[in-house]
CSV table of C-alpha atoms in Angstrom, one decimal:
chain,number,residue,atom,x,y,z
A,19,UNK,CA,-10.9,-65.6,-60.7
A,20,UNK,CA,-8.1,-63.0,-60.7
A,21,UNK,CA,-7.8,-60.3,-63.3
A,22,UNK,CA,-4.2,-59.2,-63.2
A,23,UNK,CA,-4.7,-56.5,-65.8
A,24,UNK,CA,-6.0,-54.3,-62.9
A,25,UNK,CA,-3.2,-52.2,-61.4
A,26,UNK,CA,-5.0,-52.0,-58.1
A,27,UNK,CA,-5.3,-55.8,-57.9
A,28,UNK,CA,-1.6,-56.2,-58.8
A,29,UNK,CA,-0.8,-54.2,-55.7
A,30,UNK,CA,-3.4,-55.9,-53.6
A,31,UNK,CA,-2.0,-59.4,-54.5
A,32,UNK,CA,1.6,-58.4,-53.9
A,33,UNK,CA,0.6,-57.0,-50.5
A,34,UNK,CA,-1.4,-60.2,-49.7
A,35,UNK,CA,1.5,-62.4,-50.8
A,36,UNK,CA,3.8,-60.5,-48.5
A,37,UNK,CA,1.8,-60.6,-45.3
A,38,UNK,CA,0.7,-64.2,-45.8
A,39,UNK,CA,4.4,-65.0,-46.1
A,40,UNK,CA,5.0,-63.3,-42.8
A,41,UNK,CA,7.1,-60.6,-44.5
A,42,UNK,CA,5.7,-57.5,-42.8
A,43,UNK,CA,8.4,-55.1,-44.2
A,44,UNK,CA,7.4,-56.1,-47.8
A,45,UNK,CA,3.7,-55.9,-46.9
A,46,UNK,CA,4.2,-52.4,-45.5
A,47,UNK,CA,6.0,-51.2,-48.7
A,48,UNK,CA,2.5,-51.3,-50.3
A,49,UNK,CA,0.9,-49.3,-47.6
A,50,UNK,CA,0.5,-45.5,-47.8
A,51,UNK,CA,1.8,-43.5,-44.9
A,52,UNK,CA,-1.6,-42.0,-44.3
A,53,UNK,CA,-3.6,-45.2,-44.8
A,54,UNK,CA,-7.0,-45.3,-43.3
A,55,UNK,CA,-8.4,-48.7,-42.4
A,56,UNK,CA,-12.0,-49.3,-41.3
A,57,UNK,CA,-11.8,-52.6,-39.5
A,58,UNK,CA,-14.3,-54.5,-37.2
A,59,UNK,CA,-12.7,-53.0,-34.1
A,60,UNK,CA,-12.8,-49.5,-35.4
A,61,UNK,CA,-10.8,-47.1,-37.6
A,62,UNK,CA,-7.0,-47.3,-37.8
A,63,UNK,CA,-5.2,-44.2,-39.1
A,64,UNK,CA,-1.6,-44.1,-40.4
A,65,UNK,CA,1.0,-46.7,-41.4
A,66,UNK,CA,2.3,-47.2,-37.8
A,67,UNK,CA,-1.1,-48.2,-36.4
A,68,UNK,CA,-1.7,-50.4,-39.4
A,69,UNK,CA,1.7,-52.2,-39.0
A,70,UNK,CA,1.0,-52.8,-35.3
A,71,UNK,CA,-2.5,-54.3,-36.2
A,72,UNK,CA,-1.1,-56.5,-39.1
A,73,UNK,CA,1.9,-57.5,-37.0
A,74,UNK,CA,-0.2,-59.0,-34.3
A,75,UNK,CA,-2.3,-60.9,-36.8
A,76,UNK,CA,0.7,-62.2,-38.8
A,77,UNK,CA,2.2,-63.6,-35.5
A,78,UNK,CA,-0.8,-66.0,-35.1
A,79,UNK,CA,-1.1,-66.7,-38.9
A,80,UNK,CA,-0.3,-70.3,-39.9
A,81,UNK,CA,-1.9,-70.5,-43.4
A,82,UNK,CA,-4.0,-68.7,-46.0
A,83,UNK,CA,-5.9,-69.4,-49.2
A,84,UNK,CA,-7.2,-66.8,-51.7
A,85,UNK,CA,-10.9,-67.3,-52.4
A,86,UNK,CA,-11.5,-64.6,-55.0
A,87,UNK,CA,-9.8,-61.4,-56.1
A,88,UNK,CA,-10.9,-58.7,-58.5
A,89,UNK,CA,-10.0,-55.2,-59.3
A,90,UNK,CA,-10.1,-52.2,-61.6
A,91,UNK,CA,-7.9,-49.1,-61.8
A,92,UNK,CA,-8.1,-47.9,-58.2
A,93,UNK,CA,-10.0,-50.6,-56.3
A,94,UNK,CA,-9.3,-54.2,-55.5
A,95,UNK,CA,-11.7,-56.5,-53.7
A,96,UNK,CA,-10.3,-59.7,-52.3
A,97,UNK,CA,-11.6,-62.5,-50.1
A,98,UNK,CA,-9.4,-65.2,-48.5
A,99,UNK,CA,-9.5,-67.7,-45.7
A,100,UNK,CA,-6.8,-67.7,-43.0
A,101,UNK,CA,-5.8,-70.4,-40.5
A,102,UNK,CA,-4.6,-69.0,-37.2
A,103,UNK,CA,-3.3,-70.5,-34.0
A,104,UNK,CA,-6.6,-69.7,-32.1
A,105,UNK,CA,-9.1,-70.0,-35.0
A,106,UNK,CA,-8.8,-72.7,-37.7
A,107,UNK,CA,-10.8,-70.9,-40.3
A,108,UNK,CA,-10.9,-67.1,-40.2
A,109,UNK,CA,-12.0,-65.7,-43.6
A,110,UNK,CA,-11.6,-62.0,-44.3
A,111,UNK,CA,-12.5,-59.6,-47.1
A,112,UNK,CA,-10.7,-56.4,-48.0
A,113,UNK,CA,-11.8,-53.6,-50.3
A,114,UNK,CA,-8.6,-51.7,-51.0
A,115,UNK,CA,-8.2,-48.3,-52.6
A,116,UNK,CA,-4.8,-48.1,-54.4
A,117,UNK,CA,-3.2,-44.9,-55.6
A,118,UNK,CA,0.3,-44.8,-57.3
A,119,UNK,CA,1.0,-48.4,-56.1
A,120,UNK,CA,0.1,-47.7,-52.5
A,121,UNK,CA,-2.9,-48.8,-50.5
A,122,UNK,CA,-4.5,-45.6,-49.1
A,123,UNK,CA,-7.7,-47.1,-47.8
A,124,UNK,CA,-8.8,-50.6,-46.6
A,125,UNK,CA,-12.4,-51.5,-45.7
A,126,UNK,CA,-11.7,-54.8,-43.8
A,127,UNK,CA,-14.4,-57.3,-42.9
A,128,UNK,CA,-13.9,-60.4,-40.8
A,129,UNK,CA,-15.7,-62.1,-37.9
A,130,UNK,CA,-14.2,-61.1,-34.6
A,131,UNK,CA,-16.5,-63.5,-32.6
A,132,UNK,CA,-14.4,-66.7,-32.7
A,133,UNK,CA,-11.3,-64.7,-31.6
A,134,UNK,CA,-13.3,-63.2,-28.7
A,135,UNK,CA,-14.6,-66.7,-27.7
A,136,UNK,CA,-11.0,-68.0,-27.7
A,137,UNK,CA,-9.8,-65.3,-25.4
A,138,UNK,CA,-12.7,-65.9,-23.0
A,139,UNK,CA,-12.3,-69.7,-22.9
A,140,UNK,CA,-9.4,-70.9,-20.7
A,141,UNK,CA,-7.4,-73.6,-22.4
B,18,UNK,CA,-16.6,-50.3,-59.5
B,19,UNK,CA,-19.1,-52.7,-61.0
B,20,UNK,CA,-18.5,-54.7,-64.2
B,21,UNK,CA,-22.0,-55.6,-65.4
B,22,UNK,CA,-20.7,-57.6,-68.4
B,23,UNK,CA,-20.2,-60.4,-65.9
B,24,UNK,CA,-23.2,-62.8,-65.9
B,25,UNK,CA,-22.5,-63.9,-62.3
B,26,UNK,CA,-22.4,-60.3,-61.1
B,27,UNK,CA,-25.7,-59.5,-62.9
B,28,UNK,CA,-27.3,-62.2,-60.8
B,29,UNK,CA,-25.5,-61.2,-57.7
B,30,UNK,CA,-26.7,-57.5,-58.1
B,31,UNK,CA,-30.3,-58.5,-58.8
B,32,UNK,CA,-30.2,-60.7,-55.7
B,33,UNK,CA,-28.7,-57.9,-53.6
B,34,UNK,CA,-31.2,-55.4,-54.9
B,35,UNK,CA,-34.1,-57.8,-54.0
B,36,UNK,CA,-33.1,-58.6,-50.4
B,37,UNK,CA,-32.0,-55.0,-49.6
B,38,UNK,CA,-35.5,-54.0,-50.8
B,39,UNK,CA,-37.0,-56.5,-48.3
B,40,UNK,CA,-38.3,-58.6,-51.2
B,41,UNK,CA,-37.5,-62.0,-49.9
B,42,UNK,CA,-39.5,-63.8,-52.6
B,43,UNK,CA,-37.6,-62.0,-55.4
B,44,UNK,CA,-34.3,-62.6,-53.6
B,45,UNK,CA,-35.0,-66.4,-53.3
B,46,UNK,CA,-35.7,-66.5,-57.1
B,47,UNK,CA,-31.9,-66.2,-57.6
B,48,UNK,CA,-31.1,-69.0,-55.1
B,49,UNK,CA,-30.6,-72.6,-56.1
B,50,UNK,CA,-32.6,-75.2,-54.3
B,51,UNK,CA,-29.4,-76.9,-53.2
B,52,UNK,CA,-27.5,-73.8,-52.2
B,53,UNK,CA,-24.6,-74.2,-49.7
B,54,UNK,CA,-23.7,-71.1,-47.7
B,55,UNK,CA,-20.6,-71.0,-45.5
B,56,UNK,CA,-21.5,-68.2,-43.0
B,57,UNK,CA,-19.8,-67.1,-39.7
B,58,UNK,CA,-22.2,-69.3,-37.6
B,59,UNK,CA,-21.6,-72.4,-39.8
B,60,UNK,CA,-22.8,-74.1,-43.0
B,61,UNK,CA,-26.3,-73.7,-44.2
B,62,UNK,CA,-27.6,-76.3,-46.7
B,63,UNK,CA,-30.6,-75.8,-49.0
B,64,UNK,CA,-32.9,-73.0,-50.0
B,65,UNK,CA,-35.3,-73.4,-47.0
B,66,UNK,CA,-32.5,-72.9,-44.4
B,67,UNK,CA,-31.1,-70.0,-46.5
B,68,UNK,CA,-34.5,-68.3,-46.6
B,69,UNK,CA,-34.9,-68.6,-42.9
B,70,UNK,CA,-31.4,-67.1,-42.3
B,71,UNK,CA,-32.0,-64.2,-44.8
B,72,UNK,CA,-35.5,-63.6,-43.5
B,73,UNK,CA,-34.3,-63.0,-40.0
B,74,UNK,CA,-31.7,-60.6,-41.2
B,75,UNK,CA,-34.0,-58.7,-43.6
B,76,UNK,CA,-36.4,-58.1,-40.6
B,77,UNK,CA,-33.8,-56.0,-38.8
B,78,UNK,CA,-32.4,-54.4,-42.0
B,79,UNK,CA,-33.0,-50.6,-42.2
B,80,UNK,CA,-30.5,-49.6,-45.0
B,81,UNK,CA,-27.6,-50.7,-47.2
B,82,UNK,CA,-24.9,-49.3,-49.4
B,83,UNK,CA,-22.8,-51.3,-52.0
B,84,UNK,CA,-19.1,-50.7,-51.4
B,85,UNK,CA,-17.7,-52.7,-54.4
B,86,UNK,CA,-18.9,-55.5,-56.7
B,87,UNK,CA,-16.9,-57.5,-59.3
B,88,UNK,CA,-17.5,-60.7,-61.2
B,89,UNK,CA,-16.6,-63.0,-64.0
B,90,UNK,CA,-18.5,-65.9,-65.7
B,91,UNK,CA,-19.3,-67.9,-62.6
B,92,UNK,CA,-18.1,-65.9,-59.6
B,93,UNK,CA,-19.3,-62.6,-58.1
B,94,UNK,CA,-17.6,-60.9,-55.2
B,95,UNK,CA,-19.4,-58.1,-53.4
B,96,UNK,CA,-18.9,-56.0,-50.3
B,97,UNK,CA,-21.6,-53.8,-48.8
B,98,UNK,CA,-22.5,-52.0,-45.6
B,99,UNK,CA,-25.8,-52.6,-43.9
B,100,UNK,CA,-27.6,-50.6,-41.2
B,101,UNK,CA,-29.7,-52.7,-38.9
B,102,UNK,CA,-31.9,-52.1,-35.9
B,103,UNK,CA,-29.3,-53.4,-33.4
B,104,UNK,CA,-26.1,-52.5,-35.2
B,105,UNK,CA,-25.6,-49.2,-37.1
B,106,UNK,CA,-22.9,-50.4,-39.5
B,107,UNK,CA,-22.7,-54.1,-40.2
B,108,UNK,CA,-20.6,-54.6,-43.4
B,109,UNK,CA,-20.6,-57.9,-45.2
B,110,UNK,CA,-18.9,-59.6,-48.1
B,111,UNK,CA,-20.2,-62.4,-50.2
B,112,UNK,CA,-18.4,-64.6,-52.7
B,113,UNK,CA,-21.1,-66.1,-54.8
B,114,UNK,CA,-20.9,-69.0,-57.3
B,115,UNK,CA,-23.6,-68.6,-60.0
B,116,UNK,CA,-24.7,-71.3,-62.4
B,117,UNK,CA,-27.5,-70.8,-65.0
B,118,UNK,CA,-28.6,-67.7,-63.2
B,119,UNK,CA,-28.9,-69.3,-59.8
B,120,UNK,CA,-26.6,-68.8,-56.8
B,121,UNK,CA,-25.3,-72.3,-55.8
B,122,UNK,CA,-22.7,-71.3,-53.2
B,123,UNK,CA,-22.2,-68.3,-50.9
B,124,UNK,CA,-19.1,-67.7,-48.9
B,125,UNK,CA,-20.4,-65.1,-46.5
B,126,UNK,CA,-18.2,-63.0,-44.2
B,127,UNK,CA,-19.4,-60.5,-41.6
B,128,UNK,CA,-18.6,-59.6,-38.0
B,129,UNK,CA,-20.9,-61.4,-35.6
B,130,UNK,CA,-19.4,-59.7,-32.6
B,131,UNK,CA,-21.6,-56.5,-32.4
B,132,UNK,CA,-24.7,-58.6,-32.8
B,133,UNK,CA,-23.6,-60.8,-29.9
B,134,UNK,CA,-22.8,-57.8,-27.8
B,135,UNK,CA,-26.2,-56.4,-28.5
B,136,UNK,CA,-27.9,-59.6,-27.4
B,137,UNK,CA,-25.9,-59.7,-24.2
B,138,UNK,CA,-26.5,-56.0,-23.3
B,139,UNK,CA,-30.0,-55.4,-21.8
B,140,UNK,CA,-31.5,-52.2,-23.2
């Protein structure tokens, strides 16, 4: 299910491996300074905003499993499941544009609803 | 961004083309009787439940754009944006397992949050 002859996918998988190992510095080494990320909560612009966003997610991440990963020269498309402290199964999908080994654009899809419910329900 | 030499992707694209054209009968011709779909709201089992789920979505669908689509022999991974009556941009991703031209499994990711907000906000 993974075609590692795709340069974009190689970068995407290295990036995925890094953040799912809680290595935010390594993950950010694959992120372009001027990255744009269209995420459910809105658009993020620039590596600093992206690192802040990823950092908060990595803090609650307890596990992950790749579901499928494909790519070509400039585009990688991946879907994975994550396990987090508040939500046991929180799958996500990322469509990444990669240029010269750096991710310049991320269209990011996941369901915000269970995270919202968790925040609104006192434990 | 689409590799149409993949048999699974050919089925996935025909299915996508059908439901985004509001042709539910044609879309269902690609769905296995015993389909399982893991969606944000939970697991759907069987073609009847799947048709009901798709039918309600197709009713509010006003437009769609494919973002990326890849596949191999048995798996297709697609991401697209949809425009719906309540939510202007509602992207989704589907990881489809295809056997003998029929979709037997769909891991479906989208953000439920804006739809929930819409239901809770009187217009």
